[in-house]
Short mmCIF file of C-alpha atoms in Angstrom, two decimals:
data_model
loop_
_atom_site.label_atom_id
_atom_site.label_comp_id
_atom_site.label_asym_id
_atom_site.label_seq_id
_atom_site.Cartn_x
_atom_site.Cartn_y
_atom_site.Cartn_z
CA MET Q 267 70.51 45.93 47.83
CA LYS Q 268 67.95 43.58 46.65
CA ALA Q 269 66.66 41.32 49.09
CA LEU Q 270 67.76 37.41 49.00
CA PRO Q 271 64.87 35.27 47.21
CA THR Q 272 63.35 32.89 49.99
CA ASP Q 273 63.66 30.01 47.37
CA PRO Q 274 67.11 29.26 45.74
CA GLY Q 275 64.97 28.11 42.77
CA SER Q 276 63.37 31.18 42.22
CA VAL Q 277 66.77 32.82 41.54
CA THR Q 278 67.40 34.19 37.89
CA ILE Q 279 69.99 35.28 35.76
CA TYR Q 280 68.61 38.75 36.59
CA ASP Q 281 69.33 38.60 40.29
CA VAL Q 282 72.81 37.73 39.63
CA ALA Q 283 73.67 39.92 37.42
CA ALA Q 284 71.91 42.74 39.68
CA ARG Q 285 74.28 41.70 42.40
CA ALA Q 286 77.03 41.34 40.75
CA GLY Q 287 76.72 44.68 39.17
CA VAL Q 288 76.55 43.87 35.60
CA GLY Q 289 74.36 42.93 32.24
CA ILE Q 290 72.67 39.29 32.25
CA ALA Q 291 75.19 38.77 28.49
CA THR Q 292 78.17 39.13 30.85
CA VAL Q 293 76.82 36.68 33.49
CA SER Q 294 76.51 34.09 30.85
CA ARG Q 295 79.38 34.55 29.46
CA ALA Q 296 81.24 34.36 32.97
CA LEU Q 297 79.36 31.37 33.43
CA ARG Q 298 80.09 29.42 29.82
CA GLY Q 299 83.43 30.70 29.41
CA SER Q 300 82.56 31.11 25.96
CA ALA Q 301 84.10 34.78 25.40
CA PRO Q 302 86.63 36.96 27.23
CA VAL Q 303 85.51 38.21 30.69
CA SER Q 304 87.84 39.73 33.20
CA ASP Q 305 88.81 37.96 36.07
CA ALA Q 306 87.33 40.44 38.65
CA THR Q 307 84.27 40.65 36.84
CA ARG Q 308 84.25 36.62 36.85
CA ALA Q 309 84.81 36.58 40.37
CA LYS Q 310 82.03 38.94 41.12
CA VAL Q 311 79.51 36.95 39.07
CA LEU Q 312 80.79 33.75 40.63
CA ALA Q 313 80.54 35.39 44.35
CA ALA Q 314 77.13 36.39 43.44
CA VAL Q 315 76.12 32.93 42.17
CA ALA Q 316 77.41 31.31 45.25
CA GLU Q 317 75.77 33.82 47.93
CA LEU Q 318 72.14 33.58 46.02
CA GLY Q 319 72.31 30.04 45.42
CA PHE Q 320 72.12 30.46 41.56
CA ARG Q 321 71.54 27.12 39.31
CA PRO Q 322 71.62 27.96 35.67
CA SER Q 323 68.94 25.73 34.05
CA HIS Q 324 69.96 22.70 31.86
CA ALA Q 325 68.41 24.82 28.70
CA GLY Q 326 71.10 27.69 29.78
CA THR Q 327 74.21 25.77 30.36
CA SER Q 328 73.64 23.38 27.49
CA LEU Q 329 72.72 25.93 24.66
CA ALA Q 330 76.33 26.50 23.32
CA ALA Q 331 76.88 23.02 22.72
CA ARG Q 332 73.68 21.89 21.11
CA THR Q 333 73.42 20.49 17.49
CA HIS Q 334 70.04 19.08 16.91
CA ALA Q 335 69.51 19.90 13.64
CA ALA Q 336 66.20 21.03 14.84
CA ASN Q 337 64.31 24.58 15.56
CA GLY Q 338 61.76 24.76 17.65
CA ILE Q 339 58.59 27.60 17.17
CA VAL Q 340 56.39 28.56 19.33
CA PHE Q 341 52.38 30.29 18.49
CA PRO Q 342 49.85 31.32 21.18
CA ASP Q 343 47.67 28.96 19.78
CA LEU Q 344 47.40 26.49 16.59
CA SER Q 345 43.76 26.93 15.42
CA GLY Q 346 43.21 29.12 12.89
CA PRO Q 347 44.29 29.45 8.98
CA TYR Q 348 46.84 32.49 10.15
CA TYR Q 349 49.20 30.15 12.31
CA ALA Q 350 48.97 27.19 9.94
CA GLU Q 351 49.82 29.71 6.98
CA VAL Q 352 52.80 31.18 8.70
CA LEU Q 353 53.97 27.42 9.91
CA LEU Q 354 53.62 26.16 6.34
CA GLY Q 355 56.12 28.73 5.06
CA TYR Q 356 58.26 28.08 8.34
CA GLU Q 357 58.30 24.30 7.84
CA GLU Q 358 59.19 24.57 3.58
CA THR Q 359 62.05 26.49 4.28
CA ALA Q 360 63.44 24.96 7.44
CA SER Q 361 62.88 21.30 5.42
CA ARG Q 362 64.84 22.64 2.67
CA LEU Q 363 67.56 24.30 5.32
CA GLY Q 364 68.09 20.44 6.26
CA ARG Q 365 65.76 20.91 9.87
CA SER Q 366 63.44 19.48 11.60
CA VAL Q 367 60.69 21.51 13.36
CA LEU Q 368 59.28 21.15 16.77
CA VAL Q 369 56.17 23.06 17.54
CA LEU Q 370 54.52 24.55 20.64
CA ALA Q 371 51.34 26.32 21.34
CA THR Q 372 51.33 27.84 24.68
CA HIS Q 373 47.52 28.48 24.78
CA GLY Q 374 45.82 26.25 27.77
CA ARG Q 375 49.47 25.49 29.54
CA GLU Q 376 49.71 26.56 33.17
CA ASP Q 377 53.26 27.70 32.99
CA PRO Q 378 54.18 28.42 29.39
CA GLU Q 379 57.61 30.08 30.41
CA SER Q 380 58.57 26.66 31.44
CA SER Q 381 57.16 24.73 28.56
CA VAL Q 382 59.27 27.04 26.16
CA ARG Q 383 62.41 26.93 28.41
CA ASP Q 384 62.01 23.11 28.03
CA LEU Q 385 61.87 23.11 24.41
CA ALA Q 386 64.97 25.18 24.24
CA ARG Q 387 66.53 22.39 25.25
CA ARG Q 388 66.22 20.76 22.24
CA VAL Q 389 66.59 22.75 19.64
CA ASP Q 390 69.45 24.69 18.09
CA GLY Q 391 67.03 27.75 17.72
CA LEU Q 392 63.63 29.36 18.68
CA VAL Q 393 60.98 31.17 17.08
CA LEU Q 394 58.57 32.79 18.93
CA LEU Q 395 55.03 34.44 17.73
CA GLY Q 396 53.04 37.04 19.51
CA ARG Q 397 53.40 37.27 23.27
CA THR Q 398 53.58 33.72 24.01
CA VAL Q 399 56.33 34.68 26.70
CA PRO Q 400 57.60 37.80 28.39
CA ASP Q 401 60.34 39.82 26.83
CA HIS Q 402 62.64 38.61 30.08
CA VAL Q 403 62.27 35.36 28.96
CA ILE Q 404 63.15 35.84 25.75
CA GLU Q 405 66.59 37.96 27.04
CA GLU Q 406 67.48 34.84 29.05
CA LEU Q 407 67.47 32.28 26.36
CA SER Q 408 69.31 34.50 24.06
CA ALA Q 409 71.88 35.71 26.82
CA PHE Q 410 72.84 31.84 27.07
CA GLY Q 411 73.69 31.73 23.66
CA LEU Q 412 70.40 30.51 21.68
CA PRO Q 413 69.54 32.09 18.48
CA VAL Q 414 65.84 33.83 18.79
CA VAL Q 415 63.60 35.26 16.15
CA VAL Q 416 60.57 36.96 17.45
CA VAL Q 417 57.72 37.29 15.15
CA ALA Q 418 54.52 39.72 15.33
CA ARG Q 419 55.66 41.40 18.49
CA PRO Q 420 57.76 44.57 19.11
CA GLU Q 421 61.60 43.97 18.81
CA VAL Q 422 63.36 42.61 21.76
CA GLY Q 423 66.59 43.70 23.03
CA ALA Q 424 69.10 42.38 20.27
CA VAL Q 425 66.97 39.48 18.87
CA ASP Q 426 66.11 39.32 15.51
CA SER Q 427 62.59 40.40 14.26
CA ILE Q 428 60.07 40.00 11.81
CA ARG Q 429 56.94 41.65 11.56
CA ALA Q 430 54.21 42.83 8.87
CA ASP Q 431 53.53 46.74 8.68
CA GLY Q 432 49.90 46.87 9.55
CA LEU Q 433 50.07 50.33 10.63
CA THR Q 434 49.97 51.86 6.80
CA ALA Q 435 47.01 49.42 5.63
CA ALA Q 436 45.11 50.03 8.94
CA ARG Q 437 45.04 53.67 8.28
CA ALA Q 438 43.92 53.28 4.52
CA LEU Q 439 41.20 50.96 5.65
CA GLY Q 440 40.11 53.58 8.04
CA GLU Q 441 40.23 56.27 5.30
CA HIS Q 442 38.51 54.20 2.84
CA LEU Q 443 35.36 53.72 5.33
CA ALA Q 444 35.55 57.37 6.13
CA GLY Q 445 35.15 57.80 1.87
CA HIS Q 446 32.19 55.13 2.25
CA GLY Q 447 30.23 57.43 4.19
CA PHE Q 448 30.40 54.97 7.59
CA ARG Q 449 30.48 57.13 10.90
CA ARG Q 450 29.12 54.50 13.32
CA ILE Q 451 32.33 52.15 13.54
CA ALA Q 452 32.57 49.67 15.89
CA PHE Q 453 36.31 47.54 15.97
CA LEU Q 454 36.05 44.29 17.25
CA GLY Q 455 39.32 42.95 18.41
CA SER Q 456 41.55 42.86 21.52
CA PRO Q 457 44.30 45.13 21.28
CA GLU Q 458 45.98 44.28 24.97
CA GLU Q 459 46.09 40.64 23.64
CA SER Q 460 48.45 41.45 20.69
CA PRO Q 461 50.59 43.86 19.40
CA ASP Q 462 49.48 43.37 15.73
CA VAL Q 463 45.79 43.86 16.72
CA ALA Q 464 47.18 47.16 18.63
CA GLU Q 465 48.63 48.43 15.74
CA ARG Q 466 46.04 47.51 13.44
CA TRP Q 467 43.23 49.52 16.05
CA ARG Q 468 45.84 52.53 16.17
CA GLY Q 469 46.06 52.54 12.20
CA VAL Q 470 42.06 52.54 11.86
CA ARG Q 471 41.51 55.35 14.57
CA GLU Q 472 44.21 57.34 12.73
CA GLY Q 473 42.63 57.21 9.50
CA LEU Q 474 38.85 57.83 10.78
CA GLY Q 475 40.42 60.70 13.15
CA LYS Q 476 41.65 62.41 9.69
CA HIS Q 477 37.83 62.78 8.64
CA GLY Q 478 36.88 63.51 12.71
CA ILE Q 479 35.41 59.95 13.51
CA GLU Q 480 36.22 58.15 16.27
CA PRO Q 481 35.37 54.02 16.20
CA THR Q 482 35.08 52.09 19.59
CA VAL Q 483 36.47 49.02 20.41
CA THR Q 484 34.77 45.71 21.65
CA PRO Q 485 36.92 42.62 23.01
CA CYS Q 486 36.78 39.58 20.72
CA LEU Q 487 38.58 36.50 20.58
CA PHE Q 488 40.27 35.87 17.28
CA ASP Q 489 37.54 33.29 16.32
CA GLU Q 490 34.59 32.61 14.34
CA ALA Q 491 32.33 31.80 16.92
CA SER Q 492 33.30 35.14 19.03
CA GLY Q 493 32.75 37.13 16.11
CA THR Q 494 29.25 36.11 15.70
CA ARG Q 495 28.74 36.52 19.80
CA VAL Q 496 29.98 39.99 19.92
CA ALA Q 497 28.74 41.29 16.84
CA ALA Q 498 25.20 40.13 17.59
CA ALA Q 499 25.45 41.91 20.42
CA LEU Q 500 26.32 45.31 18.68
CA LEU Q 501 24.02 44.94 16.04
CA ALA Q 502 21.24 44.49 18.57
CA GLY Q 503 22.30 47.69 20.44
CA PRO Q 504 20.30 51.05 20.71
CA GLU Q 505 22.94 52.42 18.07
CA ARG Q 506 23.69 49.71 15.54
CA PRO Q 507 27.48 50.29 14.14
CA ASP Q 508 26.88 51.20 10.25
CA ALA Q 509 30.25 49.52 9.78
CA LEU Q 510 32.26 46.78 11.78
CA VAL Q 511 36.08 46.47 11.31
CA CYS Q 512 37.38 43.10 12.69
CA ALA Q 513 40.96 42.51 14.08
CA ASN Q 514 40.87 39.42 11.66
CA ASP Q 515 39.22 37.52 9.25
CA GLU Q 516 37.82 34.80 11.09
CA ILE Q 517 35.93 37.30 13.44
CA ALA Q 518 34.73 38.97 9.95
CA LEU Q 519 33.12 35.80 8.92
CA GLY Q 520 31.29 35.37 12.04
CA ALA Q 521 30.26 38.90 11.99
CA ILE Q 522 28.53 38.44 8.44
CA VAL Q 523 26.81 35.26 9.99
CA ALA Q 524 25.04 37.64 12.99
CA ALA Q 525 24.30 40.05 10.52
CA GLU Q 526 22.29 37.72 8.10
CA ALA Q 527 20.66 36.14 11.16
CA VAL Q 528 19.05 39.46 12.07
CA GLY Q 529 18.34 39.99 8.43
CA LEU Q 530 20.88 42.87 7.47
CA ARG Q 531 22.58 43.06 4.20
CA VAL Q 532 26.29 43.16 4.28
CA GLY Q 533 27.47 45.51 2.15
CA VAL Q 534 24.31 47.19 2.39
CA ASP Q 535 22.92 47.51 5.83
CA VAL Q 536 26.14 47.39 7.25
CA ALA Q 537 30.05 46.88 5.98
CA VAL Q 538 32.18 44.44 7.58
CA THR Q 539 35.98 44.15 7.10
CA GLY Q 540 38.61 41.71 8.24
CA TRP Q 541 42.36 41.19 8.62
CA ASP Q 542 44.89 38.39 6.91
CA ASP Q 543 42.99 37.62 3.36
CA VAL Q 544 42.30 34.01 3.86
CA MET Q 545 41.25 32.00 1.38
CA ALA Q 546 37.53 32.09 2.94
CA ALA Q 547 37.64 35.69 2.66
CA ARG Q 548 37.73 35.50 -1.23
CA HIS Q 549 35.07 33.13 -1.41
CA ALA Q 550 32.73 34.63 1.10
CA ARG Q 551 29.51 36.33 0.03
CA PRO Q 552 30.01 38.65 -0.25
CA ALA Q 553 33.31 38.71 -0.59
CA LEU Q 554 35.27 40.37 2.47
CA THR Q 555 37.18 43.38 2.25
CA THR Q 556 40.39 42.73 4.22
CA VAL Q 557 44.25 43.64 4.54
CA ARG Q 558 46.24 40.88 2.90
CA GLN Q 559 49.55 40.03 5.03
CA PRO Q 560 52.29 37.86 3.75
CA MET Q 561 51.68 34.72 6.15
CA ARG Q 562 53.37 32.34 4.51
CA THR Q 563 56.57 34.61 3.76
CA LEU Q 564 56.48 35.75 7.55
CA GLY Q 565 57.12 31.80 8.29
CA SER Q 566 59.27 31.26 5.67
CA LEU Q 567 61.60 34.62 6.30
CA ALA Q 568 61.72 33.58 10.24
CA ALA Q 569 63.21 30.19 9.26
CA GLU Q 570 66.06 31.59 6.82
CA VAL Q 571 66.89 34.52 9.68
CA LEU Q 572 66.98 31.86 12.43
CA ASP Q 573 69.44 29.70 10.34
CA GLN Q 574 71.71 32.36 9.76
CA ARG Q 575 72.44 32.93 13.31
CA ILE Q 576 72.61 29.28 14.02
CA THR Q 577 75.12 29.00 11.39
CA GLY Q 578 77.03 31.96 12.26
CA HIS Q 579 76.67 33.33 8.92
CA ARG Q 580 75.42 36.94 10.84
CA THR Q 581 76.14 37.98 14.15
CA THR Q 582 74.50 41.12 14.08
CA PRO Q 583 70.50 41.59 14.92
CA ARG Q 584 67.91 41.91 11.69
CA HIS Q 585 64.72 43.68 11.76
CA GLU Q 586 62.14 43.14 9.10
CA SER Q 587 58.81 44.91 8.61
CA LEU Q 588 57.11 43.25 5.34
CA ALA Q 589 54.24 45.12 3.52
CA THR Q 590 50.69 44.61 3.58
CA ASP Q 591 48.15 45.69 1.44
CA LEU Q 592 44.20 47.07 1.75
CA VAL Q 593 42.21 44.62 -0.74
CA VAL Q 594 38.77 46.18 -1.37
CA ARG Q 595 35.79 43.89 -2.10
CA ASP Q 596 31.90 43.76 -1.68
CA SER Q 597 31.80 43.92 2.12
CA CYS Q 598 31.93 47.60 2.73
CA GLY Q 599 29.13 47.95 -0.66
CA THR Q 600 29.51 50.17 -3.71
CA HIS Q 601 32.07 52.77 -3.20
CA PRO Q 602 30.79 56.19 -3.34
#
């Protein structure tokens, strides 16, 4: 039998469910009385609650009763054009649906999970982007009745999800680079930090692998300064890559700066590619080969899907995958 937590405040709904031998959704229904639960099951849940000293958070006990006409959206970070575009799409649709928006960024917070739970007390539903909090927090909020939508991360239980299909376009990008004759290819990004980036890395490897090419991966934060720093180190190495595949456009724009600083011509001496197709990618010189993803549509659809759950127009999970497109420009050079 699972040992009792030494601190009652550390007891979670998962501890209660394990002790009672039921799922967390059953615990939630038993405590809220919002759906039929047998007397025997409710008794087991209440006994487990008493034994463990479980104290449901306000975020859990008040979810079913709230009517704030406000939605919450949680980002890993608010810097950069990608998040700005997603937020614009989200806010436009939420406003049309008559809802205000509360925004939270988890970057730099000592306790992101507590911050997200606190936001959950003040909204009718929540959208979470990327790996802002662990799956168990999302499952906990959903089990207590809060409508939740995850964006740009794998599906979590019965929670609605929206993502962009990066695998197909990443494979096409890998094959495109192979067609140029590039063989020493470096991927700049941190796949372990982002499900989207992990998918891009996988797709590029698969596309290049068809031609017997194995790229390398170098960890890199998702901003222009990091792209410049990491690319400069790679380009100064003993085996200089002939192509830099960057996890987003910001890294790629930084890589272009690094290449020019050491006298390399982008599109001639070294290729650089990005991801997202932000405005700067189109106006860079040379213009950046990248993958366009529907950033505003991601945000807009998230607001729409969340509203369906809040209003009760839909009770079954919805999982959407949006297409992305390879955009070939001059930063790869002239195709043979």
